[in-house]
Short mmCIF file of C-alpha atoms and ligand atoms in Angstrom, two decimals:
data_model
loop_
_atom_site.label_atom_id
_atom_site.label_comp_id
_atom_site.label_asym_id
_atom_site.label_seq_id
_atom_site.Cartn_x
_atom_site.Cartn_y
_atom_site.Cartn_z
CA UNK A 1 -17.00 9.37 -19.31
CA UNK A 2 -18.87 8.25 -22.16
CA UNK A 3 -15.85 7.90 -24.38
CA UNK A 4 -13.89 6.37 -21.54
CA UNK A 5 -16.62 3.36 -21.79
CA UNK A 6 -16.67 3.46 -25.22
CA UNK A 7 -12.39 3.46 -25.84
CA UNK A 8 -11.05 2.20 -22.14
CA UNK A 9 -11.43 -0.89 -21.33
CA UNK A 10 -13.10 -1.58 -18.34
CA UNK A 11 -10.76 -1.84 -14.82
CA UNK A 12 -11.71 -0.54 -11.16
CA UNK A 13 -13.60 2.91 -11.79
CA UNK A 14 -15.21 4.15 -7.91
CA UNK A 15 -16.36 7.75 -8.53
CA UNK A 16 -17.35 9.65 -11.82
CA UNK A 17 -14.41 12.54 -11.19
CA UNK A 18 -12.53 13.65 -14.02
CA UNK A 19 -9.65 15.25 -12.92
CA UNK A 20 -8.36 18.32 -15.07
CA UNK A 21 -5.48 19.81 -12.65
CA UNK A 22 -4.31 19.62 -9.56
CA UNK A 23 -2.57 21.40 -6.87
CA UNK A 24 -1.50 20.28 -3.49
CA UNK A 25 -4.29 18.69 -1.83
CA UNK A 26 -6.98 20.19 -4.02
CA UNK A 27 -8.23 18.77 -7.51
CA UNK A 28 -10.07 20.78 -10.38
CA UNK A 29 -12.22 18.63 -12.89
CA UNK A 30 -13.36 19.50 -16.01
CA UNK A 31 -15.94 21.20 -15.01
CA UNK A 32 -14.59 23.29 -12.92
CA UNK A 33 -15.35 21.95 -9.39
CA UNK A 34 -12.30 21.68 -6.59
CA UNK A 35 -12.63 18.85 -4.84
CA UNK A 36 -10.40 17.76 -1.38
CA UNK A 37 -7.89 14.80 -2.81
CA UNK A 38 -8.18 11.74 0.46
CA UNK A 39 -7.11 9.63 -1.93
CA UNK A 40 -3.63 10.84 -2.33
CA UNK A 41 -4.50 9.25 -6.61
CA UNK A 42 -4.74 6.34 -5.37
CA UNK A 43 -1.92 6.44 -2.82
CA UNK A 44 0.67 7.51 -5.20
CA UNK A 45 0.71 11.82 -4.11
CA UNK A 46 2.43 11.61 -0.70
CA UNK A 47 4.17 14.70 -1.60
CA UNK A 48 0.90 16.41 -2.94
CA UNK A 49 -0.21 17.05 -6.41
CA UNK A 50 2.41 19.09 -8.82
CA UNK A 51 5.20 19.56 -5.70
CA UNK A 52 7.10 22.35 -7.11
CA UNK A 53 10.08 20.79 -6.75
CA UNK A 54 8.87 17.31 -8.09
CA UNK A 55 7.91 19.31 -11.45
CA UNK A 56 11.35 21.21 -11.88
CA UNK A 57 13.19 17.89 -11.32
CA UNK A 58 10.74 16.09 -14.06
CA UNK A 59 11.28 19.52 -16.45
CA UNK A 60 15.43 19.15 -16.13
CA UNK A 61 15.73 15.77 -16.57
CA UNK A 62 12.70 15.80 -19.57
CA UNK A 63 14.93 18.55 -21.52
CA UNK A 64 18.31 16.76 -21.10
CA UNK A 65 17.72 12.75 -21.36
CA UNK A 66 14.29 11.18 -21.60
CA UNK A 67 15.47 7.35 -21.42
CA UNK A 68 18.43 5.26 -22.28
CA UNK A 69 17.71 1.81 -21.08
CA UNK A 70 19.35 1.76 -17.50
CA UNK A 71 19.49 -2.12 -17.55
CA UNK A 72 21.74 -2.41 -20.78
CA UNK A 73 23.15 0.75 -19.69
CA UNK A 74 24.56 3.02 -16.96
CA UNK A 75 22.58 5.54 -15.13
CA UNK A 76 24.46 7.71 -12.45
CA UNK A 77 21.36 8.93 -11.35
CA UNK A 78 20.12 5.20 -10.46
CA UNK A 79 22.65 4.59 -8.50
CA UNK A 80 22.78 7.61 -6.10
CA UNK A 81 18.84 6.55 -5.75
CA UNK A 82 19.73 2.94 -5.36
CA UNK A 83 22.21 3.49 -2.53
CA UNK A 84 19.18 6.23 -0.84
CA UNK A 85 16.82 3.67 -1.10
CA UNK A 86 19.15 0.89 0.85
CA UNK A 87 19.66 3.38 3.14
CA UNK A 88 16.47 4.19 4.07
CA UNK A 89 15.27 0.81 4.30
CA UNK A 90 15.62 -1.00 7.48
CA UNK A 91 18.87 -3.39 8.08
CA UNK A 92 22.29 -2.69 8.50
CA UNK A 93 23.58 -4.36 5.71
CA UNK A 94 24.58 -3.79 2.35
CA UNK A 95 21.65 -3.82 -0.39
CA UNK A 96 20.97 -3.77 -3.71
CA UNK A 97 18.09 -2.37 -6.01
CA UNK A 98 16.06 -3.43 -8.97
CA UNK A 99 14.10 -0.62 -10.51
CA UNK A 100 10.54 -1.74 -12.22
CA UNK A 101 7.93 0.90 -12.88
CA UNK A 102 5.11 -0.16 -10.79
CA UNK A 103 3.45 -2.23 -8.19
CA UNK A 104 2.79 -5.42 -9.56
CA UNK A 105 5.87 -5.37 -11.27
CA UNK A 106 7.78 -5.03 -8.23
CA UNK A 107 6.11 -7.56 -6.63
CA UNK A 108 6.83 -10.09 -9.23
CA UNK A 109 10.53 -8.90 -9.49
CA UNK A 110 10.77 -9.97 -5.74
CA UNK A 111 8.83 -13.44 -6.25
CA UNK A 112 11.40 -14.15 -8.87
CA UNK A 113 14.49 -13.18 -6.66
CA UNK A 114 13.47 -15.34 -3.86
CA UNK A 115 12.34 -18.47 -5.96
CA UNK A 116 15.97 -18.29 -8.10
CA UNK A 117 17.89 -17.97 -4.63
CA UNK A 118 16.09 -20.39 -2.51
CA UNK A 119 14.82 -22.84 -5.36
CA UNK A 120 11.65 -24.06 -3.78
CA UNK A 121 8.28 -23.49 -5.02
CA UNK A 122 6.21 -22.13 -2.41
CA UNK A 123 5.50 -18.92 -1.25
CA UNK A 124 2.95 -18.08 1.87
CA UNK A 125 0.68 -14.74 1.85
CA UNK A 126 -1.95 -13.79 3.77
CA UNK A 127 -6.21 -14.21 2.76
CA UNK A 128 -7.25 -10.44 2.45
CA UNK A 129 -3.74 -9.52 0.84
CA UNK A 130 -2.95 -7.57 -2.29
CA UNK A 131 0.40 -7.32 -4.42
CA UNK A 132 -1.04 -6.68 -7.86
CA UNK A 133 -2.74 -8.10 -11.14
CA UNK A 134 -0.41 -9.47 -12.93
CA UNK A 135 0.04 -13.56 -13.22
CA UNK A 136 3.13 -13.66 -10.43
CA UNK A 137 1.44 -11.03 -7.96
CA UNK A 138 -2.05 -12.20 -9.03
CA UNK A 139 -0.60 -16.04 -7.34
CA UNK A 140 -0.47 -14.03 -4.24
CA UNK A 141 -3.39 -11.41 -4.50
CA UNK A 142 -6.00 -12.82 -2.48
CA UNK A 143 -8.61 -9.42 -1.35
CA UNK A 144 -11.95 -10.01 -3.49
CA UNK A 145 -12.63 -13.09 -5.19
CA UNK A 146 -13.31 -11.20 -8.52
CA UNK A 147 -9.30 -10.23 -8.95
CA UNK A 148 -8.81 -14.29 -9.01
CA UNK A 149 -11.71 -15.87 -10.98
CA UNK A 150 -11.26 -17.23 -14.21
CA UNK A 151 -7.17 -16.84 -13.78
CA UNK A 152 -6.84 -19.37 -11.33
CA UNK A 153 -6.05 -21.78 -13.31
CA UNK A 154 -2.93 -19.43 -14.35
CA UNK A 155 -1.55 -18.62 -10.88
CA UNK A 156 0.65 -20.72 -9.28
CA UNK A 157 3.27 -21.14 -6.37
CA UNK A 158 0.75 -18.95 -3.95
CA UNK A 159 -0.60 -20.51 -0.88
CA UNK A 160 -2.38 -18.18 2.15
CA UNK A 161 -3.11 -17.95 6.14
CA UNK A 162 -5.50 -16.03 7.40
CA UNK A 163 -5.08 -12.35 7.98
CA UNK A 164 -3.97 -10.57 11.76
CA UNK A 165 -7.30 -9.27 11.64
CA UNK A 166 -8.65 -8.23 15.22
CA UNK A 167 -11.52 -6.51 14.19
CA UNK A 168 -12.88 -9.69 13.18
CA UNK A 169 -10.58 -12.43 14.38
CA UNK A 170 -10.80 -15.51 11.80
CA UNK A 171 -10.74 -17.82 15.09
CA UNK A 172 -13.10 -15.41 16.84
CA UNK A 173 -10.68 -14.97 19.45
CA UNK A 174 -9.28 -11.48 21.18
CA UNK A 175 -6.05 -9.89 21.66
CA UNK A 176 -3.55 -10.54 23.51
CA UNK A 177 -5.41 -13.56 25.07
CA UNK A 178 -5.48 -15.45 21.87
CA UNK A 179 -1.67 -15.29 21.92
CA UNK A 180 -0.95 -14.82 18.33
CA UNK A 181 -1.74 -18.14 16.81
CA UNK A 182 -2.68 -16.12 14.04
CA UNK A 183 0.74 -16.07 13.64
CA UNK A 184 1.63 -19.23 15.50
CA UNK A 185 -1.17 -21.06 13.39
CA UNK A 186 1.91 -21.00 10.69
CA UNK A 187 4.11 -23.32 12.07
CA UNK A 188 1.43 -25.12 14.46
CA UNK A 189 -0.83 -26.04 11.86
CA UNK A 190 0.22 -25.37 8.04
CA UNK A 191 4.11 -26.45 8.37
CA UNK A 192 2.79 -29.48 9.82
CA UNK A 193 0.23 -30.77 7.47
CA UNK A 194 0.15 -28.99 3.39
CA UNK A 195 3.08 -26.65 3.98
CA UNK A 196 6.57 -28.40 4.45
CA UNK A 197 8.69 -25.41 5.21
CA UNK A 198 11.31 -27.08 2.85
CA UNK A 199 9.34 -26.12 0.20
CA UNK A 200 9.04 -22.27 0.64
CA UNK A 201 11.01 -19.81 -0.69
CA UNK A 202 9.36 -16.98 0.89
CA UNK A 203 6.62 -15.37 2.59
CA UNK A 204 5.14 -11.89 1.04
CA UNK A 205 2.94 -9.69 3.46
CA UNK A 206 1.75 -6.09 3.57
CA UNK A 207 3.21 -4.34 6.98
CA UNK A 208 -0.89 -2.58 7.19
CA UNK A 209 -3.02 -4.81 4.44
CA UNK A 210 -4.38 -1.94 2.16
CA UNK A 211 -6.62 -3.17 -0.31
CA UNK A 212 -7.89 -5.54 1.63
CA UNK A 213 -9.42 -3.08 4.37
CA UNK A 214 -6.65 -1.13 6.34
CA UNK A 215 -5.74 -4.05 8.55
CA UNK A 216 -2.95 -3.07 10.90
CA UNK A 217 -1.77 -6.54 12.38
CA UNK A 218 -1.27 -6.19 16.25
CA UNK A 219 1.74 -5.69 18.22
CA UNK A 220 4.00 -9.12 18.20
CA UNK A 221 2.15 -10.15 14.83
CA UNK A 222 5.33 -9.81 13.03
CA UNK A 223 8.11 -10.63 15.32
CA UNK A 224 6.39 -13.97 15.68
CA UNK A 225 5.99 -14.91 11.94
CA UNK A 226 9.44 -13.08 11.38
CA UNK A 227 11.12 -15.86 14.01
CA UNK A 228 9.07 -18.94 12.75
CA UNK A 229 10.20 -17.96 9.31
CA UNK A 230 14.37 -17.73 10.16
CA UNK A 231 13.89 -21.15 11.94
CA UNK A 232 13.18 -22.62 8.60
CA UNK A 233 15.61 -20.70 6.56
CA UNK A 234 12.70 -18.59 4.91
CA UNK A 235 12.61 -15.24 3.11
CA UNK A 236 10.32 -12.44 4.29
CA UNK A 237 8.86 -10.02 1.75
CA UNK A 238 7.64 -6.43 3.33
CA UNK A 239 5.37 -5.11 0.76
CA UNK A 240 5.60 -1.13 0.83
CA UNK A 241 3.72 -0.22 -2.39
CA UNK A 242 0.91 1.19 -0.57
CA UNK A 243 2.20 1.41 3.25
CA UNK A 244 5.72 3.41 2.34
CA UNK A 245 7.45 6.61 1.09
CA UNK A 246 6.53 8.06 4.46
CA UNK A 247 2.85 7.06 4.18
CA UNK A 248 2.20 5.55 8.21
CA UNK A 249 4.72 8.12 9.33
CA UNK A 250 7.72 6.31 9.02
CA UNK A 251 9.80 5.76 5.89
CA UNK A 252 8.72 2.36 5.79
CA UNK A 253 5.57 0.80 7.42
CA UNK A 254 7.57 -2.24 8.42
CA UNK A 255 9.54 -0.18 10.88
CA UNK A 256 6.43 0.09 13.33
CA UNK A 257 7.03 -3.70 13.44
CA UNK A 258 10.56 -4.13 14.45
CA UNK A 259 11.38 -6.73 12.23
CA UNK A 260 13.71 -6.65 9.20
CA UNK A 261 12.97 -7.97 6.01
CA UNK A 262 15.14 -9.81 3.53
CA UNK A 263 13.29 -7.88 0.31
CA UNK A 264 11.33 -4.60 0.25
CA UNK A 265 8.88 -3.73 -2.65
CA UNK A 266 7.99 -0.08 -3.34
CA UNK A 267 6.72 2.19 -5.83
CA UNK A 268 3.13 3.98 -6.20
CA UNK A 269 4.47 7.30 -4.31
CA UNK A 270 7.92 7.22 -4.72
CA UNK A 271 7.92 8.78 -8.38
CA UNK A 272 5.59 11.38 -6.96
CA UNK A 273 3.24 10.88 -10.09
CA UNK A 274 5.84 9.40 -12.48
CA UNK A 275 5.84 5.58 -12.88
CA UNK A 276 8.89 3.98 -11.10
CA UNK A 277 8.96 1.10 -8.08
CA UNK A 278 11.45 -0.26 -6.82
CA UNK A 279 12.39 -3.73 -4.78
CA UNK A 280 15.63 -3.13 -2.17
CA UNK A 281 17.18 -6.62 -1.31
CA UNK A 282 19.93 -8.20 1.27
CA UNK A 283 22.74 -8.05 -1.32
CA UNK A 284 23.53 -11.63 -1.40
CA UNK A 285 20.14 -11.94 -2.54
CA UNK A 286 21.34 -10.58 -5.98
CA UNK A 287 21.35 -12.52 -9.01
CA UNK A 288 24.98 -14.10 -9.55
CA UNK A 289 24.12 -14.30 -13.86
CA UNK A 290 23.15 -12.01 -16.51
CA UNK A 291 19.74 -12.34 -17.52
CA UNK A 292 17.71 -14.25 -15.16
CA UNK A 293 15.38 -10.73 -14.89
CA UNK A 294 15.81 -7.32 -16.44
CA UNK A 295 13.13 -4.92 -17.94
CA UNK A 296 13.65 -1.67 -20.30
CA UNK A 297 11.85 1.40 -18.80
CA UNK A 298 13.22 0.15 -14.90
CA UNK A 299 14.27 3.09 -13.38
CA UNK A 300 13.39 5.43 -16.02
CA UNK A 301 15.63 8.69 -15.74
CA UNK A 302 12.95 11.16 -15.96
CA UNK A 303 10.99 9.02 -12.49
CA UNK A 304 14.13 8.67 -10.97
CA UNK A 305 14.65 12.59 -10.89
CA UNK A 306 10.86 12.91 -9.78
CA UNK A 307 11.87 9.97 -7.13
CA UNK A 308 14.93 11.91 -5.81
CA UNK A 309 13.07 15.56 -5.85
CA UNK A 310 10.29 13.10 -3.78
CA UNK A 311 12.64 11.60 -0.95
CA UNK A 312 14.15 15.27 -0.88
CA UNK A 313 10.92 17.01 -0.15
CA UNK A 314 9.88 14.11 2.16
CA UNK A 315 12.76 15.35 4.19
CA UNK A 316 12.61 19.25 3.80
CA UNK A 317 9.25 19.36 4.41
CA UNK A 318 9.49 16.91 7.73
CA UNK A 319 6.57 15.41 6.35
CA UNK A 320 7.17 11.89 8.53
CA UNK A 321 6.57 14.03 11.02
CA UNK A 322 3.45 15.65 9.48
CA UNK A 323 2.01 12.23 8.50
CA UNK A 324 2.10 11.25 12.04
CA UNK A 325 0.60 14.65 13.89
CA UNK A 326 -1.89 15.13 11.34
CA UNK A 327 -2.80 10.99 11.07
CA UNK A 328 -2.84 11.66 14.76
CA UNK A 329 -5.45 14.07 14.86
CA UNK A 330 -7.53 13.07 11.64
CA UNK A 331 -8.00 9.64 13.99
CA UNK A 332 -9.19 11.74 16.64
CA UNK A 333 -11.74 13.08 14.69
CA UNK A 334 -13.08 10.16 13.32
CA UNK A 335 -13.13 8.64 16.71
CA UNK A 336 -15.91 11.46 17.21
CA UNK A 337 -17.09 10.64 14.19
CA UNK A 338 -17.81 6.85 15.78
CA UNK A 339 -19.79 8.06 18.53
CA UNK A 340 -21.93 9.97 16.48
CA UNK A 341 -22.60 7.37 14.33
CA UNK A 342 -22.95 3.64 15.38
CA UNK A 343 -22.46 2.24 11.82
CA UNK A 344 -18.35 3.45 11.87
CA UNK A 345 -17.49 -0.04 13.95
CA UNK A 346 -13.95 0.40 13.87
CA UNK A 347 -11.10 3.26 13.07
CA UNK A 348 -7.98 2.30 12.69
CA UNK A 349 -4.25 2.99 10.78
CA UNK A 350 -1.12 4.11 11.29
CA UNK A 351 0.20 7.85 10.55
CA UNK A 352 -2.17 8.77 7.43
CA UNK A 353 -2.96 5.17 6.61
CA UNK A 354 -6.24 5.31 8.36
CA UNK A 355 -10.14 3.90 7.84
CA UNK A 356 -13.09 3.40 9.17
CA UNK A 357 -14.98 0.24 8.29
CA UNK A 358 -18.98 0.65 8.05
CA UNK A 359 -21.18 -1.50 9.82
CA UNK A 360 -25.06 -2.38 10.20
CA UNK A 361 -24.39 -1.90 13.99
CA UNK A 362 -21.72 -2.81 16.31
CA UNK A 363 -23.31 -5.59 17.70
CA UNK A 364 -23.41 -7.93 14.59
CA UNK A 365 -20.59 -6.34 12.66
CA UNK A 366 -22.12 -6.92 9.65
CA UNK A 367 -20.74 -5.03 6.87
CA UNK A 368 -22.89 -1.78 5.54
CA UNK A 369 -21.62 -2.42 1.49
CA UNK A 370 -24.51 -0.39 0.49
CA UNK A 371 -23.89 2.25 3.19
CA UNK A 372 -19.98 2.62 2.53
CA UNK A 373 -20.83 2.94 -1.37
CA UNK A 374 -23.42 5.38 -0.70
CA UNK A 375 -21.05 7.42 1.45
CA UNK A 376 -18.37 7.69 -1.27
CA UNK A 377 -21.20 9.03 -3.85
CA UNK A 378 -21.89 11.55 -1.21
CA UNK A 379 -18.89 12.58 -0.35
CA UNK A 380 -17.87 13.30 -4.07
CA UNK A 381 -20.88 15.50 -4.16
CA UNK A 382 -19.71 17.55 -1.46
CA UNK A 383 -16.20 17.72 -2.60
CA UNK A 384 -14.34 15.51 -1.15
CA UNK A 385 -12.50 12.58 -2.84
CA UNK A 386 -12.23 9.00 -0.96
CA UNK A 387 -11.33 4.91 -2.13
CA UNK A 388 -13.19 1.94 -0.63
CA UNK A 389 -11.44 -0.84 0.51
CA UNK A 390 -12.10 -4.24 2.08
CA UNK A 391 -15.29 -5.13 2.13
CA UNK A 392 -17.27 -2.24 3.53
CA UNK A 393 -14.42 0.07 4.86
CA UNK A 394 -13.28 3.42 3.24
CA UNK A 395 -9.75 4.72 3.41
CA UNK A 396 -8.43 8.39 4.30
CA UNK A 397 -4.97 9.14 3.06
CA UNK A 398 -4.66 12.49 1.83
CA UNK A 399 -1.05 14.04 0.86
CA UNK A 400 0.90 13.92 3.76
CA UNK A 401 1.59 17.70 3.78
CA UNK A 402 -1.70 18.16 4.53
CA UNK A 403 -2.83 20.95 6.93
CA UNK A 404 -5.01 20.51 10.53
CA UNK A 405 -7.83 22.49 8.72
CA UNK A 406 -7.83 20.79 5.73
CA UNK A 407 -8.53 17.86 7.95
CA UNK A 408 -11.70 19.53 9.58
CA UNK A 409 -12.62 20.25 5.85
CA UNK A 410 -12.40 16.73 5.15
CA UNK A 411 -13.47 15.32 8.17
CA UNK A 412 -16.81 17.74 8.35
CA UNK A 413 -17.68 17.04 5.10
CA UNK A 414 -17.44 12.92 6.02
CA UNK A 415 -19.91 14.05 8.82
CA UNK A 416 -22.62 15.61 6.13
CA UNK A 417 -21.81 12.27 4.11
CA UNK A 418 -22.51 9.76 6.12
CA UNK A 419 -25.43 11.74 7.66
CA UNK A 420 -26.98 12.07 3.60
CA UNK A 421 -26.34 8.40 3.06
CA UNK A 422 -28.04 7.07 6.38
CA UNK A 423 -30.98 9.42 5.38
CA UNK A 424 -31.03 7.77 2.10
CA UNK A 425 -31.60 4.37 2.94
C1 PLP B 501 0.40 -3.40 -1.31
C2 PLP B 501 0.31 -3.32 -2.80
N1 PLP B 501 1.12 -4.07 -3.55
C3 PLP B 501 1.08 -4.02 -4.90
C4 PLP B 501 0.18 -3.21 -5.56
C5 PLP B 501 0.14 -3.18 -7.05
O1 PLP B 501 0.59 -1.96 -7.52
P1 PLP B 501 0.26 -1.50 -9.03
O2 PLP B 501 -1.18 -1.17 -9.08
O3 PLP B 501 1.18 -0.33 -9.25
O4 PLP B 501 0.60 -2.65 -9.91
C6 PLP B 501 -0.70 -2.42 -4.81
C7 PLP B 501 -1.69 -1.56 -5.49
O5 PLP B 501 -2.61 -1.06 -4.93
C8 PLP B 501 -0.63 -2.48 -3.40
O6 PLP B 501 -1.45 -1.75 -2.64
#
């Protein structure tokens, strides 16, 4: 650790665990200790740590042909994923794939697409949203003001609504009385006064908002932005990074919405550990020239074979399935876990995209920030690894073939957390 701060520059460290190796759902650090993985590496092991199969795919493909360049190039192995991948996304219609190698760059490969194909400037996201760190994501990244200050002045195109965020409603109102104008607020307000829908190419949103605290927008959220969009002629981005590969218990998150998007971003767990992401788009969509985007390492050979071995397991393992009866029950427990304790004001998610957010009490809502960090700290301790998000939520999203009593293990040792870090105060 003291070479990392020495060497490393400094990015988002949360806990002082240095991982050595890793198996399944369990982590050994250097010193030894196992620890329970909730963090999934930062929502990138869906198929656990080391899959078997994910290794022997890496080890063939490693021996035989490391990298080629499949832009300048040909790839078969790119192909077979790229048809997969427009298979498994939603829409009947034929789709085509850009291969990047991570988040952000995904993101930006679909703010490109839909700015060359529409030609207008704008693109709406939500306040609380996050697509990456980069300058073109970064225009849309809009979680914590510390990702945006000091680039501001670099980030363009980008202009936000306020989240679908019923735990604390921006207009203080309550669903389904308040009728969506969270969503309605788009065309009743901002397409009428700073927005002229002429002037956007697209809008980008997360189908559950990760970084920005595990918001699951309510039922009719989507449909309702989804139709104001198509009235004026406007793309609709469904950024998976965090929320697919199986993740909520459904390939993609966006399906629990019922809407179909024109572009879907991906990456984080579909190279199982290996760098890859991916953005599936309506075919039309597709560039008509050489040139206007590319990259070198897209679609690297060696992450595509981890990417195929991933979808395959996904499927052989029924892990969809798995994600949703263990999400399921690891809600149930932390539902206990609420009436226990008075600070865990909300739990919510979908499949094993879950949280709690911490509170002073449930009255004020006021977020515990000290009480959330403290939890993490003691949760480590114990054993058990877990990410903050939002403001003063933590996330749970283990490897989705985790076990029922590997739940209880995490879920107990949570308990002893929280109790250690209310004692503490
Ligand atoms: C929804 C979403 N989009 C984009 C990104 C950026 O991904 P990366 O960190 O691989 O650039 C993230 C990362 O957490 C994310 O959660």
């Amino acid at each position: 650790m003291a070479a990392d701060e020495q060497y490393l520059m400094t990015t988002t460290k949360t806990s002082p665990i240095a991982a050595y190796e890793a198996e399944g759902v369990w982590v050994t650090d250097a010193d030894g200790n196992r620890l329970l993985d909730f963090s999934s590496g930062v929502g990138v092991l869906n198929v656990g740590h080391c899959h078997p199969d994910v290794v022997a795919a890496v080890q063939e493909q490693t021996a035989r042909l490391m990298h080629f360049a499949g832009t300048d190039f040909y790839y078969e192995s790119q192909t077979v994923l790229g048809k997969r991948l427009g298979e498994l996304t939603p829409g009947d219609f034929p789709k085509k794939v850009f291969f990047t190698n991570s988040g952000t760059e995904s993101a930006e490969a679909a703010l490109k697409l839909v700015r060359w194909q529409k030609q207008r400037p704008l693109v709406i996201g939500l306040l609380g949203a996050f697509h990456g760190r980069s300058m073109g994501s970064l225009a849309m990244t809009a979680s914590k003001p510390v990702q945006r200050a000091r680039f501001n002045a670099h980030t363009g195109g980008g202009t936000h609504i306020p989240p679908p965020y019923c735990y604390r409603c921006p207009y203080k109102l309550t669903y389904p009385s308040c009728d969506l104008y969270c969503a309605k607020i788009l065309k009743e307000l901002y397409f009428e006064t700073a927005v002229p829908p002429s002037d956007v190419a697209a809008m980008i949103a997360e189908p559950v908002m990760g970084e920005g605290g595990y918001i699951v927008p309510p039922k009719g959220w989507h449909t309702t932005i989804k139709k104001i969009l198509d009235e004026e002629d406007i793309l609709f981005i469904d950024d998976e990074v965090q929320s697919g590969i199986g993740r909520t218990g459904k390939m993609f998150a966006i399906e629990h919405h019922g809407v179909v998007p024109d572009v879907v971003t991906t990456a984080k767990s579909l190279g199982g550990g290996l760098p890859i992401g991916a953005i599936i788009a309506r075919k039309d969509l597709d560039y008509p020239t050489k040139g206007a985007h590319s990259n070198t390492f897209g679609g690297n050979l060696v992450s595509v074979a981890a990417a195929q071995a991933v979808l395959n397991v996904i499927e052989k393992e029924h892990l969809l399935d798995n994600a949703r009866t263990q999400g399921a029950y690891l809600v149930q427990r932390l539902k206990e876990l609420q009436r226990k304790y008075e600070v865990i004001g909300d739990v919510r998610g979908l499949g094993l995209m879950v949280a709690t957010e911490f509170v002073e009490d449930p009255k004020s809502k006021a977020p515990a920030v000290a009480l959330r960090d403290q939890i993490l700290v003691e949760a480590y301790q114990r054993g058990l690894i877990l990410l903050p998000c939002g403001k003063s939520t933590v996330r749970y999203i283990p490897p989705l073939i985790i076990q029922r009593e590997e739940v209880d293990e995490g879920v107990d040792i949570l308990d002893a957390a929280i109790g250690a870090a209310l004692r503490a105060r």
